[in-house]
Tab-separated table of C-alpha atoms and ligand atoms in Angstrom:
chain	number	residue	atom	x	y	z
A	791	MET	CA	-56.013	101.148	17.854
A	792	THR	CA	-52.938	100.122	19.792
A	793	THR	CA	-49.485	100.058	18.226
A	794	GLU	CA	-45.909	99.573	19.405
A	795	GLN	CA	-42.850	101.818	19.477
A	796	ILE	CA	-39.223	101.473	20.579
A	797	VAL	CA	-37.888	104.157	22.918
A	798	LEU	CA	-34.439	105.033	24.224
A	799	ALA	CA	-34.486	103.595	27.743
A	800	SER	CA	-31.024	104.796	28.788
A	801	ARG	CA	-27.931	106.374	27.263
A	802	PRO	CA	-25.161	103.890	26.363
A	803	THR	CA	-21.557	104.049	27.508
A	804	GLY	CA	-19.414	102.693	24.675
A	805	LEU	CA	-21.128	100.091	22.484
A	806	PRO	CA	-24.920	100.198	23.051
A	807	VAL	CA	-26.664	97.113	24.472
A	808	SER	CA	-30.251	95.902	24.075
A	809	ASN	CA	-31.167	97.286	27.527
A	810	ASN	CA	-30.670	100.798	26.165
A	811	PHE	CA	-33.959	100.271	24.258
A	812	ARG	CA	-37.516	99.466	25.403
A	813	MET	CA	-40.667	98.431	23.516
A	814	GLU	CA	-43.848	100.297	24.505
A	815	GLN	CA	-47.532	100.203	23.585
A	816	VAL	CA	-49.152	103.433	22.359
A	817	GLU	CA	-52.740	104.310	21.478
A	818	LEU	CA	-53.585	105.790	18.066
A	819	PRO	CA	-56.787	107.842	17.672
A	820	GLU	CA	-59.264	107.352	14.785
A	821	ILE	CA	-58.050	109.036	11.592
A	822	LYS	CA	-59.716	112.358	10.741
A	823	ALA	CA	-60.549	114.021	7.435
A	824	GLY	CA	-57.345	114.809	5.492
A	825	GLU	CA	-55.320	112.167	7.351
A	826	ILE	CA	-53.843	108.796	6.393
A	827	LEU	CA	-53.120	105.657	8.418
A	828	LEU	CA	-49.665	104.287	7.630
A	829	LYS	CA	-47.950	100.976	8.381
A	830	GLY	CA	-44.134	100.833	8.524
A	831	MET	CA	-42.670	98.470	5.888
A	832	TYR	CA	-38.904	99.140	5.911
A	833	TYR	CA	-36.918	100.970	8.594
A	834	SER	CA	-33.446	102.419	8.074
A	835	VAL	CA	-30.801	101.937	10.745
A	836	ASP	CA	-27.803	104.242	10.378
A	837	PRO	CA	-24.507	104.792	12.208
A	838	TYR	CA	-25.375	108.464	12.966
A	839	MET	CA	-28.129	107.202	15.304
A	840	ARG	CA	-25.378	106.192	17.750
A	841	GLY	CA	-24.332	109.847	18.099
A	842	ARG	CA	-27.928	110.875	18.806
A	843	MET	CA	-28.045	108.394	21.718
A	844	ASN	CA	-25.487	110.611	23.530
A	845	ASP	CA	-26.518	113.750	25.351
A	846	ALA	CA	-24.141	115.834	23.246
A	847	LYS	CA	-24.443	118.836	20.958
A	848	SER	CA	-24.230	117.886	17.285
A	849	TYR	CA	-25.800	118.677	13.915
A	850	ALA	CA	-28.869	116.640	14.987
A	851	PRO	CA	-30.396	116.900	18.484
A	852	PRO	CA	-29.980	113.976	20.927
A	853	PHE	CA	-32.782	111.394	21.221
A	854	GLU	CA	-34.662	112.008	24.470
A	855	ILE	CA	-34.793	109.316	27.175
A	856	ASP	CA	-38.217	107.535	27.133
A	857	ALA	CA	-38.952	108.995	23.673
A	858	PRO	CA	-38.825	106.926	20.470
A	859	ILE	CA	-35.772	106.644	18.247
A	860	THR	CA	-36.500	108.265	14.883
A	861	GLY	CA	-35.217	107.569	11.399
A	862	SER	CA	-36.183	107.105	7.768
A	863	VAL	CA	-39.066	104.705	7.125
A	864	VAL	CA	-40.834	103.394	4.006
A	865	LEU	CA	-44.543	103.027	4.777
A	866	GLN	CA	-47.723	101.848	3.115
A	867	VAL	CA	-51.005	103.746	3.228
A	868	VAL	CA	-53.515	101.407	4.925
A	869	GLU	CA	-56.473	103.794	5.069
A	870	SER	CA	-56.906	107.242	3.584
A	871	LYS	CA	-59.189	110.168	4.345
A	872	SER	CA	-56.972	112.403	2.186
A	873	GLU	CA	-57.645	113.297	-1.442
A	874	HIS	CA	-53.903	113.036	-2.142
A	875	TYR	CA	-53.387	109.392	-1.103
A	876	LYS	CA	-55.125	106.061	-1.578
A	877	ALA	CA	-54.768	102.764	0.263
A	878	GLY	CA	-51.775	100.874	-1.128
A	879	ASP	CA	-49.645	103.964	-1.911
A	880	VAL	CA	-46.059	103.615	-0.719
A	881	VAL	CA	-44.387	106.641	0.866
A	882	VAL	CA	-41.152	107.576	2.647
A	883	GLY	CA	-40.541	109.931	5.552
A	884	SER	CA	-38.792	110.471	8.850
A	885	PHE	CA	-40.732	108.824	11.675
A	886	PRO	CA	-40.337	107.311	15.126
A	887	TRP	CA	-39.544	103.603	15.444
A	888	GLN	CA	-43.251	102.741	15.591
A	889	LYS	CA	-45.363	100.154	13.752
A	890	ASP	CA	-48.325	102.351	12.689
A	891	PHE	CA	-48.747	106.087	12.276
A	892	ILE	CA	-51.307	108.744	11.498
A	893	SER	CA	-50.102	111.491	9.163
A	894	ASN	CA	-51.588	114.553	7.521
A	895	GLY	CA	-49.606	113.571	4.423
A	896	LYS	CA	-47.307	116.597	4.575
A	897	ASP	CA	-44.432	114.701	6.197
A	898	VAL	CA	-44.257	111.928	3.563
A	899	ARG	CA	-43.329	111.651	-0.119
A	900	LYS	CA	-44.828	109.102	-2.539
A	901	ILE	CA	-42.289	106.742	-4.081
A	902	ASP	CA	-42.311	104.831	-7.360
A	903	THR	CA	-41.841	101.135	-6.604
A	904	ASN	CA	-41.763	100.325	-10.342
A	905	LEU	CA	-38.507	102.286	-10.655
A	906	ALA	CA	-36.745	100.466	-7.789
A	907	PRO	CA	-37.619	98.241	-4.798
A	908	ALA	CA	-39.253	100.269	-2.005
A	909	SER	CA	-36.336	99.731	0.411
A	910	TYR	CA	-33.908	101.371	-2.073
A	911	TYR	CA	-35.496	104.735	-1.142
A	912	LEU	CA	-33.789	104.331	2.253
A	913	SER	CA	-30.410	103.699	0.657
A	914	ILE	CA	-29.187	104.071	-2.893
A	915	LEU	CA	-32.068	106.398	-3.861
A	916	GLY	CA	-32.068	107.978	-0.395
A	917	MET	CA	-29.609	109.406	2.106
A	918	THR	CA	-26.756	106.931	1.698
A	919	GLY	CA	-26.698	107.059	-2.124
A	920	LEU	CA	-26.767	110.843	-2.041
A	921	THR	CA	-23.975	110.885	0.546
A	922	ALA	CA	-21.808	108.759	-1.739
A	923	TYR	CA	-22.630	110.890	-4.797
A	924	PHE	CA	-22.113	114.371	-3.348
A	925	GLY	CA	-19.193	113.450	-1.080
A	926	LEU	CA	-17.284	111.835	-3.933
A	927	MET	CA	-18.252	114.056	-6.866
A	928	HIS	CA	-18.320	117.450	-5.183
A	929	ILE	CA	-15.547	117.091	-2.594
A	930	GLY	CA	-13.490	114.156	-3.900
A	931	LYS	CA	-13.701	115.408	-7.528
A	932	PRO	CA	-12.209	112.206	-8.986
A	933	LYS	CA	-10.551	112.335	-12.422
A	934	ALA	CA	-10.067	109.439	-14.829
A	935	GLY	CA	-6.835	107.583	-14.104
A	936	GLU	CA	-6.665	108.687	-10.452
A	937	THR	CA	-6.653	106.270	-7.499
A	938	VAL	CA	-9.625	106.359	-5.120
A	939	VAL	CA	-9.577	104.532	-1.778
A	940	VAL	CA	-12.784	104.080	0.222
A	941	SER	CA	-13.042	102.701	3.763
A	942	GLY	CA	-16.231	101.054	5.011
A	943	ALA	CA	-16.270	99.947	1.373
A	944	ALA	CA	-18.820	97.135	1.664
A	945	GLY	CA	-21.317	99.298	3.561
A	946	ALA	CA	-24.241	101.336	2.267
A	947	VAL	CA	-22.241	104.454	1.351
A	948	GLY	CA	-18.933	102.770	0.500
A	949	ILE	CA	-20.267	100.284	-2.038
A	950	VAL	CA	-21.800	103.178	-4.009
A	951	VAL	CA	-18.708	105.389	-3.716
A	952	GLY	CA	-16.497	102.684	-5.240
A	953	GLN	CA	-18.810	102.103	-8.201
A	954	ILE	CA	-19.211	105.828	-8.925
A	955	ALA	CA	-15.417	106.159	-8.836
A	956	LYS	CA	-15.206	103.305	-11.381
A	957	ILE	CA	-17.776	105.077	-13.593
A	958	GLN	CA	-15.396	108.085	-13.500
A	959	GLY	CA	-12.558	105.870	-14.774
A	960	CYS	CA	-10.555	105.608	-11.542
A	961	HIS	CA	-8.481	102.815	-10.023
A	962	VAL	CA	-10.578	101.882	-6.972
A	963	VAL	CA	-9.465	100.186	-3.773
A	964	GLY	CA	-11.891	99.299	-0.965
A	965	ILE	CA	-11.160	98.561	2.686
A	966	ALA	CA	-13.578	96.277	4.550
A	967	GLY	CA	-13.713	93.910	7.516
A	968	SER	CA	-13.913	90.375	6.086
A	969	ASP	CA	-12.651	88.246	3.182
A	970	GLU	CA	-16.262	87.654	2.158
A	971	LYS	CA	-16.761	91.412	1.798
A	972	THR	CA	-13.473	92.086	-0.022
A	973	LYS	CA	-14.147	89.256	-2.485
A	974	LEU	CA	-17.638	90.586	-3.165
A	975	LEU	CA	-16.295	94.103	-3.839
A	976	THR	CA	-13.900	92.892	-6.550
A	977	SER	CA	-16.165	90.195	-8.022
A	978	ALA	CA	-19.599	91.860	-8.032
A	979	PHE	CA	-19.043	95.611	-7.541
A	980	SER	CA	-16.165	96.329	-9.971
A	981	PHE	CA	-13.589	97.413	-7.344
A	982	ASP	CA	-10.029	96.853	-8.648
A	983	ASP	CA	-8.703	95.697	-5.299
A	984	ALA	CA	-9.892	95.347	-1.699
A	985	ILE	CA	-8.100	94.993	1.640
A	986	ASN	CA	-9.402	93.169	4.725
A	987	TYR	CA	-8.286	95.405	7.613
A	988	ASN	CA	-8.994	92.674	10.151
A	989	THR	CA	-6.428	90.232	8.723
A	990	THR	CA	-3.849	92.663	7.274
A	991	THR	CA	-0.977	93.198	9.699
A	992	ASP	CA	0.599	96.205	7.926
A	993	MET	CA	-2.154	98.418	6.454
A	994	ASN	CA	0.358	101.054	5.345
A	995	LYS	CA	2.191	98.510	3.138
A	996	ALA	CA	-1.032	96.877	1.916
A	997	ILE	CA	-2.384	100.245	0.742
A	998	ALA	CA	0.948	101.105	-0.918
A	999	ALA	CA	0.838	97.766	-2.770
A	1000	ALA	CA	-2.787	98.228	-3.895
A	1001	CYS	CA	-2.166	101.869	-4.893
A	1002	PRO	CA	1.176	101.917	-6.751
A	1003	LYS	CA	0.580	105.526	-7.896
A	1004	GLY	CA	-0.466	106.696	-4.391
A	1005	VAL	CA	-3.939	107.835	-3.250
A	1006	ASP	CA	-5.599	110.814	-4.986
A	1007	VAL	CA	-9.011	110.593	-3.275
A	1008	TYR	CA	-9.639	108.996	0.110
A	1009	PHE	CA	-13.355	108.707	0.951
A	1010	ASP	CA	-13.220	108.270	4.719
A	1011	ASN	CA	-16.125	106.416	6.333
A	1012	VAL	CA	-14.339	105.022	9.369
A	1013	GLY	CA	-11.455	107.184	10.690
A	1014	GLY	CA	-8.976	105.833	13.270
A	1015	GLU	CA	-5.997	103.668	12.372
A	1016	ILE	CA	-7.372	102.689	8.938
A	1017	SER	CA	-7.443	106.353	7.916
A	1018	ASP	CA	-3.991	106.977	9.400
A	1019	ALA	CA	-2.627	104.235	7.113
A	1020	VAL	CA	-4.371	105.604	4.006
A	1021	ILE	CA	-3.220	109.160	4.676
A	1022	LYS	CA	0.404	107.951	4.878
A	1023	ASN	CA	-0.007	107.064	1.164
A	1024	ILE	CA	-1.715	110.299	0.147
A	1025	ASN	CA	-0.623	112.131	-3.020
A	1026	PHE	CA	0.056	115.814	-3.590
A	1027	HIS	CA	-3.228	117.740	-4.161
A	1028	ALA	CA	-5.311	114.756	-2.968
A	1029	ARG	CA	-8.873	115.243	-1.661
A	1030	ILE	CA	-10.313	113.573	1.450
A	1031	PRO	CA	-14.126	113.750	1.811
A	1032	LEU	CA	-14.593	113.167	5.545
A	1033	CYS	CA	-17.908	111.329	5.580
A	1034	GLY	CA	-17.908	109.192	8.735
A	1035	GLN	CA	-15.737	108.088	11.651
A	1036	ILE	CA	-17.541	104.935	12.721
A	1037	SER	CA	-14.447	103.436	14.388
A	1038	LEU	CA	-14.724	106.226	16.975
A	1039	TYR	CA	-18.512	106.418	17.563
A	1040	ASN	CA	-18.385	104.134	20.619
A	1041	SER	CA	-15.145	105.581	22.042
A	1042	THR	CA	-15.489	106.912	25.559
A	1043	GLU	CA	-12.436	109.163	25.120
A	1044	ILE	CA	-10.688	110.666	22.090
A	1045	PRO	CA	-7.860	108.282	21.099
A	1046	MET	CA	-4.421	109.702	20.256
A	1047	GLY	CA	-3.173	109.121	16.702
A	1048	PRO	CA	-0.119	110.185	14.706
A	1049	ARG	CA	0.104	113.895	13.893
A	1050	LEU	CA	-0.646	113.851	10.151
A	1051	GLN	CA	-1.312	117.547	9.580
A	1052	PRO	CA	2.272	118.307	8.376
A	1053	MET	CA	1.810	115.677	5.645
A	1054	LEU	CA	-1.539	117.196	4.627
A	1055	LEU	CA	0.019	120.659	4.615
A	1056	THR	CA	3.166	119.866	2.638
A	1057	ARG	CA	1.229	117.801	0.066
A	1058	SER	CA	-1.489	120.487	-0.315
A	1059	VAL	CA	-4.230	117.990	0.568
A	1060	LEU	CA	-7.861	119.075	0.979
A	1061	MET	CA	-9.708	117.311	3.828
A	1062	GLN	CA	-13.332	118.387	4.110
A	1063	GLY	CA	-15.990	117.170	6.498
A	1064	PHE	CA	-19.579	117.249	5.250
A	1065	ILE	CA	-23.111	116.385	6.300
A	1066	ILE	CA	-25.398	115.300	3.484
A	1067	GLY	CA	-27.966	117.940	4.463
A	1068	ASN	CA	-25.425	120.523	3.204
A	1069	PHE	CA	-26.374	119.433	-0.340
A	1070	GLN	CA	-30.165	119.410	0.116
A	1071	ALA	CA	-30.827	121.986	-2.587
A	1072	ARG	CA	-29.068	119.708	-5.097
A	1073	PHE	CA	-30.710	116.379	-4.145
A	1074	PRO	CA	-32.730	116.169	-7.421
A	1075	GLU	CA	-29.446	116.204	-9.398
A	1076	GLY	CA	-28.047	113.393	-7.222
A	1077	ILE	CA	-31.195	111.254	-7.431
A	1078	GLN	CA	-31.338	111.711	-11.196
A	1079	MET	CA	-27.713	110.586	-11.650
A	1080	LEU	CA	-28.063	107.591	-9.293
A	1081	ALA	CA	-31.307	106.476	-10.986
A	1082	GLN	CA	-29.720	106.863	-14.420
A	1083	TRP	CA	-26.665	104.761	-13.488
A	1084	ILE	CA	-28.950	102.077	-11.995
A	1085	GLU	CA	-31.035	102.020	-15.174
A	1086	GLU	CA	-27.905	101.794	-17.340
A	1087	GLY	CA	-26.731	98.831	-15.249
A	1088	LYS	CA	-23.600	100.718	-14.128
A	1089	LEU	CA	-24.578	100.916	-10.470
A	1090	LYS	CA	-25.587	97.863	-8.465
A	1091	PHE	CA	-26.657	97.578	-4.894
A	1092	THR	CA	-27.188	95.108	-2.107
A	1093	GLU	CA	-28.915	95.102	1.271
A	1094	THR	CA	-28.835	93.163	4.498
A	1095	ILE	CA	-32.417	92.772	5.670
A	1096	GLU	CA	-33.289	91.950	9.282
A	1097	HIS	CA	-36.854	90.764	9.734
A	1098	GLY	CA	-39.168	91.915	12.535
A	1099	PHE	CA	-39.820	95.378	13.972
A	1100	GLU	CA	-38.548	94.191	17.371
A	1101	ASN	CA	-35.109	93.573	15.781
A	1102	LEU	CA	-34.456	97.284	15.072
A	1103	PRO	CA	-32.034	97.655	18.032
A	1104	LYS	CA	-30.211	94.434	17.056
A	1105	ALA	CA	-29.838	95.693	13.470
A	1106	LEU	CA	-28.506	99.073	14.659
A	1107	LEU	CA	-25.941	97.396	16.928
A	1108	GLY	CA	-24.989	95.095	14.032
A	1109	LEU	CA	-23.599	98.098	12.121
A	1110	PHE	CA	-20.817	98.378	14.695
A	1111	LYS	CA	-19.942	94.691	14.326
A	1112	GLY	CA	-19.836	94.650	10.522
A	1113	LYS	CA	-22.992	92.517	10.243
A	1114	ASN	CA	-24.167	94.272	7.075
A	1115	THR	CA	-23.129	94.228	3.435
A	1116	GLY	CA	-24.656	97.189	1.629
A	1117	LYS	CA	-27.499	98.891	3.489
A	1118	MET	CA	-28.800	97.509	6.773
A	1119	ILE	CA	-32.616	97.576	6.633
A	1120	VAL	CA	-35.290	96.193	8.944
A	1121	GLU	CA	-38.414	94.800	7.291
A	1122	ALA	CA	-41.318	94.979	9.723
B	1854	NAP	P1	-22.392	101.040	6.773
B	1854	NAP	O1	-21.016	101.217	6.184
B	1854	NAP	O2	-23.427	100.389	5.939
B	1854	NAP	O3	-22.312	100.193	8.136
B	1854	NAP	C1	-21.286	100.323	8.999
B	1854	NAP	C2	-20.030	99.498	8.591
B	1854	NAP	O4	-18.905	100.115	9.203
B	1854	NAP	C3	-20.043	98.082	9.146
B	1854	NAP	O5	-20.693	97.161	8.306
B	1854	NAP	C4	-18.562	97.771	9.300
B	1854	NAP	O6	-18.068	97.141	8.123
B	1854	NAP	C5	-17.902	99.153	9.411
B	1854	NAP	N1	-17.358	99.328	10.775
B	1854	NAP	C6	-18.026	99.205	11.941
B	1854	NAP	N2	-17.179	99.422	12.979
B	1854	NAP	C7	-15.963	99.665	12.423
B	1854	NAP	C8	-14.680	99.959	12.962
B	1854	NAP	N3	-14.472	100.043	14.294
B	1854	NAP	N4	-13.646	100.160	12.103
B	1854	NAP	C9	-13.836	100.087	10.765
B	1854	NAP	N5	-15.019	99.814	10.189
B	1854	NAP	C10	-16.070	99.614	11.016
B	1854	NAP	O7	-22.885	102.451	7.202
B	1854	NAP	P2	-23.191	103.664	6.194
B	1854	NAP	O8	-24.580	104.079	6.405
B	1854	NAP	O9	-22.709	103.325	4.841
B	1854	NAP	O10	-22.256	104.795	6.785
B	1854	NAP	C11	-20.853	104.755	6.557
B	1854	NAP	C12	-20.217	105.940	7.267
B	1854	NAP	O11	-20.701	107.134	6.659
B	1854	NAP	C13	-20.568	106.020	8.742
B	1854	NAP	O12	-19.437	106.472	9.451
B	1854	NAP	C14	-21.673	107.038	8.781
B	1854	NAP	O13	-21.748	107.696	10.015
B	1854	NAP	C15	-21.265	107.963	7.651
B	1854	NAP	N6	-22.356	108.712	7.025
B	1854	NAP	C16	-22.189	110.045	6.931
B	1854	NAP	C17	-23.130	110.807	6.314
B	1854	NAP	C18	-22.897	112.282	6.200
B	1854	NAP	O14	-23.834	113.023	5.912
B	1854	NAP	N7	-21.660	112.730	6.398
B	1854	NAP	C19	-24.300	110.211	5.804
B	1854	NAP	C20	-24.433	108.810	5.885
B	1854	NAP	C21	-23.436	108.074	6.507
B	1854	NAP	P3	-16.704	96.235	8.154
B	1854	NAP	O15	-17.178	94.813	8.225
B	1854	NAP	O16	-16.053	96.597	6.877
B	1854	NAP	O17	-15.937	96.624	9.383
């Protein structure tokens, strides 16, 4: 059979454009004994994919030119010649941006769609939920009564971080890019306060006003000037899980900011970068806690779903324009 995939056509300079991607036809052979035929249902688009479009050394290798973009995908078994799977099973794995696949079943994991919607395995019960859990609980170490600030607060990771911090009994302030998002954080996701960085002229003052006792934990998803303003309000012995720096992912040169290290030093602040893979051995603990909080009604989630496989590039680019609330997902 013939299927379609999306390849990296060229490397972007600054913000990627649609011409950096190309749709191609590929042939799939007949499935053999032990194999399964899979159809992509939900595709994850994630900010880290931007880094892999550069030809630069990082924790994940660059995407190759003329080769497909890869990421997490929820798929349905369409045909099975494996004793371990039957048609209709829903699985998750890391795959190319392609509509149909043949697998030997070793690169996928069955998921329970009675426990949560299938797409949640790409987000709150997948990488982004785990990132929020381990980054906050194991680096941020929030204590009841402390103040937690999270940037990128209305995104996939941020919306979970804020709610986990509330479960821990903290005062939680989110930073996001629109009034619609900040209102949603305080009305539907139990944040105590939220700041729209696009309309606030003095972020330093706005953070001081929202955090009268200073900032004990800053979960940094965005970096740049937003983080500079939060760090100016940081408390003694604060913790900063350095999760993402999305404001810099499309920068063509490293921008100059204020020198904040003396403040971190004199206030004995811990700032620690992490990649979620660092916690792989402990994923079952994270999934168990996230699932429990969902079941208890303490943790809610939302998604922005783009429809159509061909819209994967558009959805990825949308992350850099704030088009998503919660996790950005593409439904094929
Ligand atoms: P996301 O927050 O769902 O989507 C990106 C959001 O970032 C956008 O909706 C936008 O929201 C905000 N944004 C985009 N450009 C911005 C800019 N220039 N300045 C400030 N905000 C900007 O993405 P996510 O999957 O949850 O990831 C959040 C961060 O965590 C990313 O930096 C990502 O790379 C990182 N991450 C790290 C790990 C890890 O292992 N360390 C794992 C997953 C994710 P607004 O409308 O609010 O601007």
